[in-house]
Short mmCIF file of C-alpha atoms in Angstrom, two decimals:
data_model
loop_
_atom_site.label_atom_id
_atom_site.label_comp_id
_atom_site.label_asym_id
_atom_site.label_seq_id
_atom_site.Cartn_x
_atom_site.Cartn_y
_atom_site.Cartn_z
CA MET A 1 143.65 106.15 104.91
CA LEU A 2 140.58 103.91 105.12
CA ARG A 3 141.24 100.43 103.77
CA ILE A 4 138.07 98.52 102.87
CA HIS A 5 138.55 94.78 102.48
CA PHE A 6 136.27 92.96 99.99
CA THR A 7 135.41 89.32 99.48
CA ALA A 8 133.79 87.94 96.33
CA GLU A 9 130.45 88.18 98.12
CA ASP A 10 131.10 91.84 98.94
CA ILE A 11 131.79 92.58 95.28
CA ALA A 12 128.44 91.01 94.39
CA ARG A 13 126.63 93.05 97.05
CA THR A 14 128.20 96.43 96.29
CA ARG A 15 125.71 99.03 95.05
CA LEU A 16 125.52 102.65 93.97
CA SER A 17 122.75 104.87 95.33
CA THR A 18 120.96 106.82 92.64
CA VAL A 19 120.19 109.82 94.86
CA ALA A 20 121.91 111.74 97.63
CA ASP A 21 121.10 110.70 101.20
CA PRO A 22 119.11 113.51 102.88
CA LEU A 23 120.64 113.28 106.35
CA TRP A 24 124.19 112.95 105.05
CA GLU A 25 123.48 116.09 103.00
CA VAL A 26 122.26 117.83 106.15
CA LEU A 27 125.48 117.01 107.98
CA LEU A 28 127.77 117.86 105.07
CA SER A 29 125.98 121.10 104.15
CA HIS A 30 126.35 122.10 107.81
CA PHE A 31 130.11 121.58 107.46
CA ARG A 32 130.18 123.58 104.21
CA LEU A 33 128.57 126.54 105.96
CA GLY A 34 131.73 126.68 108.07
CA ASP A 35 134.05 126.85 105.05
CA PRO A 36 135.89 130.20 104.97
CA ALA A 37 135.73 130.15 101.14
CA PRO A 38 133.04 127.89 99.63
CA PRO A 39 133.97 125.83 96.56
CA ALA A 40 132.88 127.30 93.23
CA HIS A 41 129.94 124.93 92.73
CA LEU A 42 128.44 126.03 96.06
CA ARG A 43 128.49 129.77 95.34
CA PRO A 44 124.94 129.79 93.90
CA TRP A 45 123.81 127.93 97.02
CA THR A 46 125.44 130.39 99.42
CA ALA A 47 124.09 133.28 97.32
CA ARG A 48 120.55 131.95 97.72
CA LEU A 49 120.94 131.56 101.46
CA ARG A 50 122.19 135.14 101.76
CA ALA A 51 119.20 136.32 99.74
CA ARG A 52 116.67 134.34 101.79
CA PRO A 53 116.71 135.25 105.51
CA ASP A 54 113.61 133.08 105.95
CA LEU A 55 115.72 130.05 105.05
CA THR A 56 118.56 130.98 107.37
CA ASP A 57 116.04 131.44 110.19
CA LEU A 58 114.59 127.99 109.48
CA MET A 59 118.09 126.47 109.58
CA ARG A 60 119.18 128.09 112.83
CA PRO A 61 117.94 125.52 115.42
CA GLY A 62 119.35 122.59 113.43
CA ALA A 63 122.66 124.38 112.91
CA ALA A 64 122.99 125.00 116.64
CA LEU A 65 122.31 121.35 117.48
CA LEU A 66 124.71 120.09 114.81
CA ALA A 67 127.42 122.43 116.07
CA ALA A 68 126.94 120.98 119.55
CA LEU A 69 126.82 117.33 118.47
CA ALA A 70 129.10 117.19 115.44
CA PRO A 71 131.80 119.86 115.42
CA ARG A 72 133.79 119.82 112.22
CA GLY A 73 136.93 117.70 112.29
CA ARG A 74 135.77 115.63 115.24
CA TYR A 75 134.02 112.29 115.70
CA VAL A 76 130.42 112.45 114.42
CA PRO A 77 127.81 110.27 116.18
CA ASP A 78 126.51 107.77 113.64
CA PHE A 79 122.90 108.05 114.82
CA LEU A 80 122.72 111.39 112.98
CA THR A 81 123.03 109.57 109.63
CA PRO A 82 121.00 106.34 109.98
CA ALA A 83 120.81 103.79 107.18
CA GLU A 84 117.03 104.35 107.00
CA SER A 85 117.68 107.80 105.54
CA ALA A 86 118.41 106.09 102.20
CA ALA A 87 114.63 105.65 101.92
CA GLY A 88 114.03 109.39 102.26
CA LEU A 89 114.03 112.23 104.75
CA ASP A 90 110.95 111.13 106.69
CA ALA A 91 112.31 107.60 107.17
CA GLY A 92 115.63 109.01 108.33
CA LEU A 93 114.01 111.38 110.82
CA ASP A 94 111.85 108.55 112.17
CA ALA A 95 115.05 106.55 112.76
CA VAL A 96 116.66 109.47 114.60
CA ARG A 97 113.59 109.75 116.86
CA ALA A 98 113.73 106.00 117.54
CA THR A 99 117.47 105.83 118.35
CA ASP A 100 118.09 103.18 121.00
CA PRO A 101 118.96 104.91 124.32
CA ARG A 102 121.99 102.65 124.85
CA ARG A 103 123.37 103.47 121.42
CA LEU A 104 122.68 107.15 121.97
CA ARG A 105 124.53 107.14 125.28
CA ARG A 106 127.46 105.18 123.84
CA GLU A 107 127.94 107.49 120.85
CA LEU A 108 127.54 110.65 122.90
CA ASP A 109 130.12 109.33 125.37
CA THR A 110 132.52 108.68 122.49
CA ALA A 111 131.96 112.22 121.25
CA ALA A 112 132.27 113.63 124.79
CA ARG A 113 129.06 115.52 124.04
CA ARG A 114 125.59 115.75 125.47
CA LEU A 115 122.30 116.03 123.63
CA PRO A 116 121.04 119.61 124.12
CA ALA A 117 117.44 118.62 123.26
CA GLY A 118 115.24 115.54 123.12
CA LEU A 119 115.29 113.27 120.07
CA PRO A 120 111.90 114.55 118.78
CA GLU A 121 113.20 118.13 118.93
CA LEU A 122 116.43 117.10 117.23
CA ALA A 123 114.56 115.33 114.43
CA ARG A 124 112.30 118.33 113.89
CA ALA A 125 115.30 120.69 113.74
CA LEU A 126 117.14 118.42 111.30
CA GLY A 127 114.04 118.30 109.10
CA ASP A 128 113.80 122.09 109.06
CA PHE A 129 117.52 122.37 108.32
CA HIS A 130 117.11 120.00 105.38
CA ARG A 131 114.14 121.91 104.00
CA ALA A 132 116.09 125.18 104.11
CA ALA A 133 119.65 124.11 103.26
CA VAL A 134 119.02 121.18 100.91
CA GLY A 135 115.40 120.79 99.83
CA ALA A 136 114.95 124.42 98.77
CA HIS A 137 117.89 123.98 96.39
CA ASP A 138 116.80 120.68 94.89
CA ASP A 139 117.41 121.93 91.35
CA LEU A 140 121.09 122.49 92.11
CA VAL A 141 121.58 119.24 94.00
CA ARG A 142 119.53 116.85 91.90
CA ALA A 143 120.87 117.77 88.46
CA SER A 144 124.48 117.47 89.61
CA VAL A 145 123.95 114.18 91.44
CA GLU A 146 121.98 112.71 88.52
CA ALA A 147 124.81 113.56 86.12
CA ASP A 148 127.39 111.85 88.34
CA VAL A 149 125.23 108.77 88.90
CA ALA A 150 124.50 108.45 85.17
CA THR A 151 128.22 108.36 84.38
CA ARG A 152 129.07 105.87 87.13
CA THR A 153 126.09 103.67 86.27
CA GLY A 154 127.34 103.50 82.70
CA THR A 155 130.75 102.42 84.01
CA LEU A 156 129.11 99.79 86.23
CA LEU A 157 127.00 98.35 83.41
CA ALA A 158 129.89 98.30 80.97
CA GLY A 159 132.62 96.93 83.22
CA GLY A 160 131.08 95.61 86.42
CA VAL A 161 131.72 96.50 90.05
CA GLU A 162 135.50 96.51 89.77
CA ALA A 163 135.29 99.09 86.96
CA LEU A 164 133.06 101.18 89.22
CA LEU A 165 135.65 100.94 92.00
CA ARG A 166 138.49 101.93 89.66
CA GLY A 167 136.40 104.87 88.46
CA PHE A 168 136.54 106.52 91.89
CA ALA A 169 140.23 107.39 91.40
CA PRO A 170 142.00 109.51 92.56
CA MET A 171 139.97 109.84 95.78
CA MET A 172 139.91 106.04 96.06
CA ARG A 173 142.27 103.40 94.70
CA TRP A 174 141.23 99.82 93.97
CA ARG A 175 143.93 97.25 94.70
CA ARG A 176 142.07 93.98 94.72
CA PRO A 177 140.78 92.98 97.25
CA VAL A 178 141.26 96.32 99.05
CA LEU A 179 139.75 99.71 98.28
CA GLU A 180 141.99 102.48 99.65
CA VAL A 181 139.99 105.60 100.46
CA ARG A 182 141.37 109.02 101.28
CA HIS A 183 140.15 109.49 104.81
CA PRO A 184 141.15 111.43 107.93
CA ALA A 185 141.30 108.24 110.02
CA ASP A 186 143.78 105.42 109.48
CA ARG A 187 141.81 102.20 109.83
CA ASP A 188 140.69 98.97 108.19
CA LEU A 189 137.10 97.96 107.48
CA HIS A 190 136.36 94.30 106.73
CA LEU A 191 133.01 94.04 104.94
CA GLY A 192 132.57 90.36 105.74
CA GLY A 193 129.96 89.70 103.08
CA ARG A 194 127.81 92.74 103.84
CA GLY A 195 128.72 94.59 100.66
CA LEU A 196 129.19 98.35 100.40
CA ARG A 197 126.87 101.19 99.48
CA PHE A 198 128.28 104.21 97.66
CA VAL A 199 126.29 107.42 98.12
CA PRO A 200 126.84 110.52 95.94
CA SER A 201 126.91 113.88 97.69
CA PHE A 202 126.62 117.43 96.40
CA PHE A 203 127.95 118.85 99.67
CA CYS A 204 130.81 116.44 100.36
CA ASP A 205 134.05 118.20 99.45
CA GLY A 206 137.55 116.79 99.29
CA THR A 207 137.63 113.36 100.92
CA PRO A 208 134.85 110.76 101.17
CA VAL A 209 133.21 110.11 104.54
CA SER A 210 131.90 107.00 106.24
CA LEU A 211 130.35 105.76 109.45
CA ALA A 212 132.63 105.39 112.47
CA ASP A 213 131.12 102.13 113.78
CA PRO A 214 132.41 99.17 111.71
CA ASP A 215 129.44 97.04 112.80
CA LEU A 216 126.89 99.29 111.06
CA SER A 217 125.82 98.80 107.46
CA PRO A 218 128.91 99.90 105.46
CA VAL A 219 128.62 103.10 103.45
CA VAL A 220 130.98 105.50 101.70
CA VAL A 221 129.65 108.96 100.90
CA TYR A 222 131.71 110.50 98.11
CA PRO A 223 131.90 113.96 96.48
CA ILE A 224 130.44 113.96 92.98
CA ALA A 225 132.97 114.48 90.21
CA ALA A 226 133.97 118.07 89.47
CA GLU A 227 132.71 117.92 85.88
CA HIS A 228 129.20 117.14 87.15
CA ARG A 229 129.05 119.82 89.82
CA ALA A 230 128.16 122.46 87.25
CA ALA A 231 125.16 120.48 85.97
CA GLY A 232 122.78 122.23 88.30
CA THR A 233 124.47 125.60 88.59
CA GLY A 234 124.26 127.15 85.16
CA THR A 235 127.65 128.62 84.19
CA ASP A 236 129.38 128.59 87.57
CA GLY A 237 126.72 130.72 89.23
CA SER A 238 126.56 133.34 86.47
CA LEU A 239 122.80 132.87 86.06
CA ALA A 240 122.28 133.76 89.71
CA GLU A 241 124.37 136.89 89.20
CA LEU A 242 122.50 137.77 86.01
CA MET A 243 118.89 137.35 87.09
CA GLY A 244 119.02 136.85 90.84
CA PRO A 245 119.23 133.56 92.76
CA THR A 246 115.48 132.89 92.96
CA ARG A 247 114.74 133.34 89.25
CA ALA A 248 117.84 131.32 88.39
CA ALA A 249 116.51 128.60 90.71
CA VAL A 250 113.09 128.69 88.99
CA LEU A 251 114.71 128.37 85.58
CA ALA A 252 116.87 125.44 86.72
CA ALA A 253 113.89 123.73 88.37
CA LEU A 254 112.04 123.84 85.05
CA ARG A 255 114.35 121.28 83.48
CA HIS A 256 111.30 119.22 84.45
CA SER A 257 107.94 120.90 83.71
CA SER A 258 106.21 122.01 86.90
CA SER A 259 103.13 123.88 88.03
CA THR A 260 103.31 127.14 89.96
CA THR A 261 102.35 125.31 93.14
CA GLN A 262 105.04 122.67 92.62
CA LEU A 263 107.68 125.36 92.06
CA ALA A 264 106.60 127.27 95.15
CA THR A 265 106.75 124.11 97.27
CA ARG A 266 110.13 123.00 95.92
CA LEU A 267 111.76 126.42 96.31
CA HIS A 268 110.05 127.38 99.58
CA ALA A 269 108.44 130.50 98.13
CA SER A 270 104.92 131.89 98.22
CA LEU A 271 102.53 131.34 95.32
CA ALA A 272 102.33 135.08 94.72
CA SER A 273 106.11 135.39 94.56
CA MET A 274 106.39 132.40 92.24
CA SER A 275 103.72 133.83 89.94
CA ARG A 276 105.71 137.06 89.65
CA HIS A 277 108.95 135.22 88.87
CA THR A 278 107.36 132.97 86.24
CA LYS A 279 105.71 136.01 84.63
CA THR A 280 109.09 137.76 84.35
CA LEU A 281 110.77 134.67 82.89
CA ARG A 282 107.88 134.16 80.44
CA GLN A 283 108.07 137.80 79.28
CA ALA A 284 111.81 137.31 78.72
CA GLY A 285 111.07 134.37 76.44
CA LEU A 286 112.75 131.84 78.73
CA ILE A 287 109.72 129.76 79.74
CA THR A 288 106.25 128.89 78.48
CA SER A 289 103.13 128.72 80.64
CA THR A 290 100.09 126.63 79.75
CA ARG A 291 96.88 126.39 81.74
CA ARG A 292 95.84 122.80 82.53
CA GLY A 293 92.53 122.95 84.36
CA PRO A 294 93.04 124.87 87.60
CA ALA A 295 96.85 124.66 87.34
CA VAL A 296 99.40 126.51 85.20
CA LEU A 297 102.19 124.30 83.87
CA HIS A 298 105.55 125.89 83.09
CA GLY A 299 108.39 124.62 80.90
CA LEU A 300 111.58 125.86 79.28
CA THR A 301 111.69 127.45 75.85
CA PRO A 302 114.65 126.57 73.58
CA LEU A 303 116.21 129.90 74.59
CA GLY A 304 115.73 129.14 78.28
CA ARG A 305 117.32 125.71 77.89
CA ARG A 306 120.30 127.15 76.01
CA LEU A 307 120.80 129.78 78.68
CA LEU A 308 120.56 127.18 81.44
CA ASP A 309 123.05 124.90 79.69
CA GLY A 310 125.46 127.76 79.10
CA GLY A 311 125.14 127.45 75.33
#
């Protein structure tokens, strides 16, 4: 059990991130790859990875380094998930590259591990892992996280921070002035006026996670609520089974109108491949395609939206 102690100032400085943190998602998706049976909401994700050997190849160096540095169920060096990552993947990778040597040595000693590569190589491998394991599945991740954040933001606006804290039950329990968090370690964290940042995660499963070092900026990464996990996955992965994981991903990505180039970039596919998939979906009456200058803009038809929403 992790017991987080709040003061009035901490309540005032508590905040909810509106997006998932890219490097926390790297770490947690790495752990999920080791699950013997993935949770239901991750089945479309694992299906895509199986169908895309190019993505698994891109992930391999990062997976090897994470396995060496952060084995599941053990202490995880905090430098792998820097606070700067909240500003985006590039900012997080820059922070990894710039890790202070003394901090690096201290955390590796605590983990009883050594760094198999230099920090620039590690940052590059983590970036590739993110692009393959997280970024290429942005439609799945973003829709689910946005649904969770929208609900919790409504709670926050209606009832304040303490209502937000109560809303994390049953994985957390608010007993003023202490937030009790299901956690593998039994410890106390005194915020001391720093506040707390809550970060939603698509890949966190079961219990929330946090940094090991109590002197770092406090954060709790929590699994999004079960009712929101289906927001980006169609009907529990049935779309992927019906039309294949890539076309299902294209359809889900078109919740927001996009050009062929934007789709290809987001889903890590070639332009030629994306053109074929959009043609098939258009012929099936699921999307529309409109030329805007040199680009072709795609969007969902009412039928495509109903299919995506399971209606």
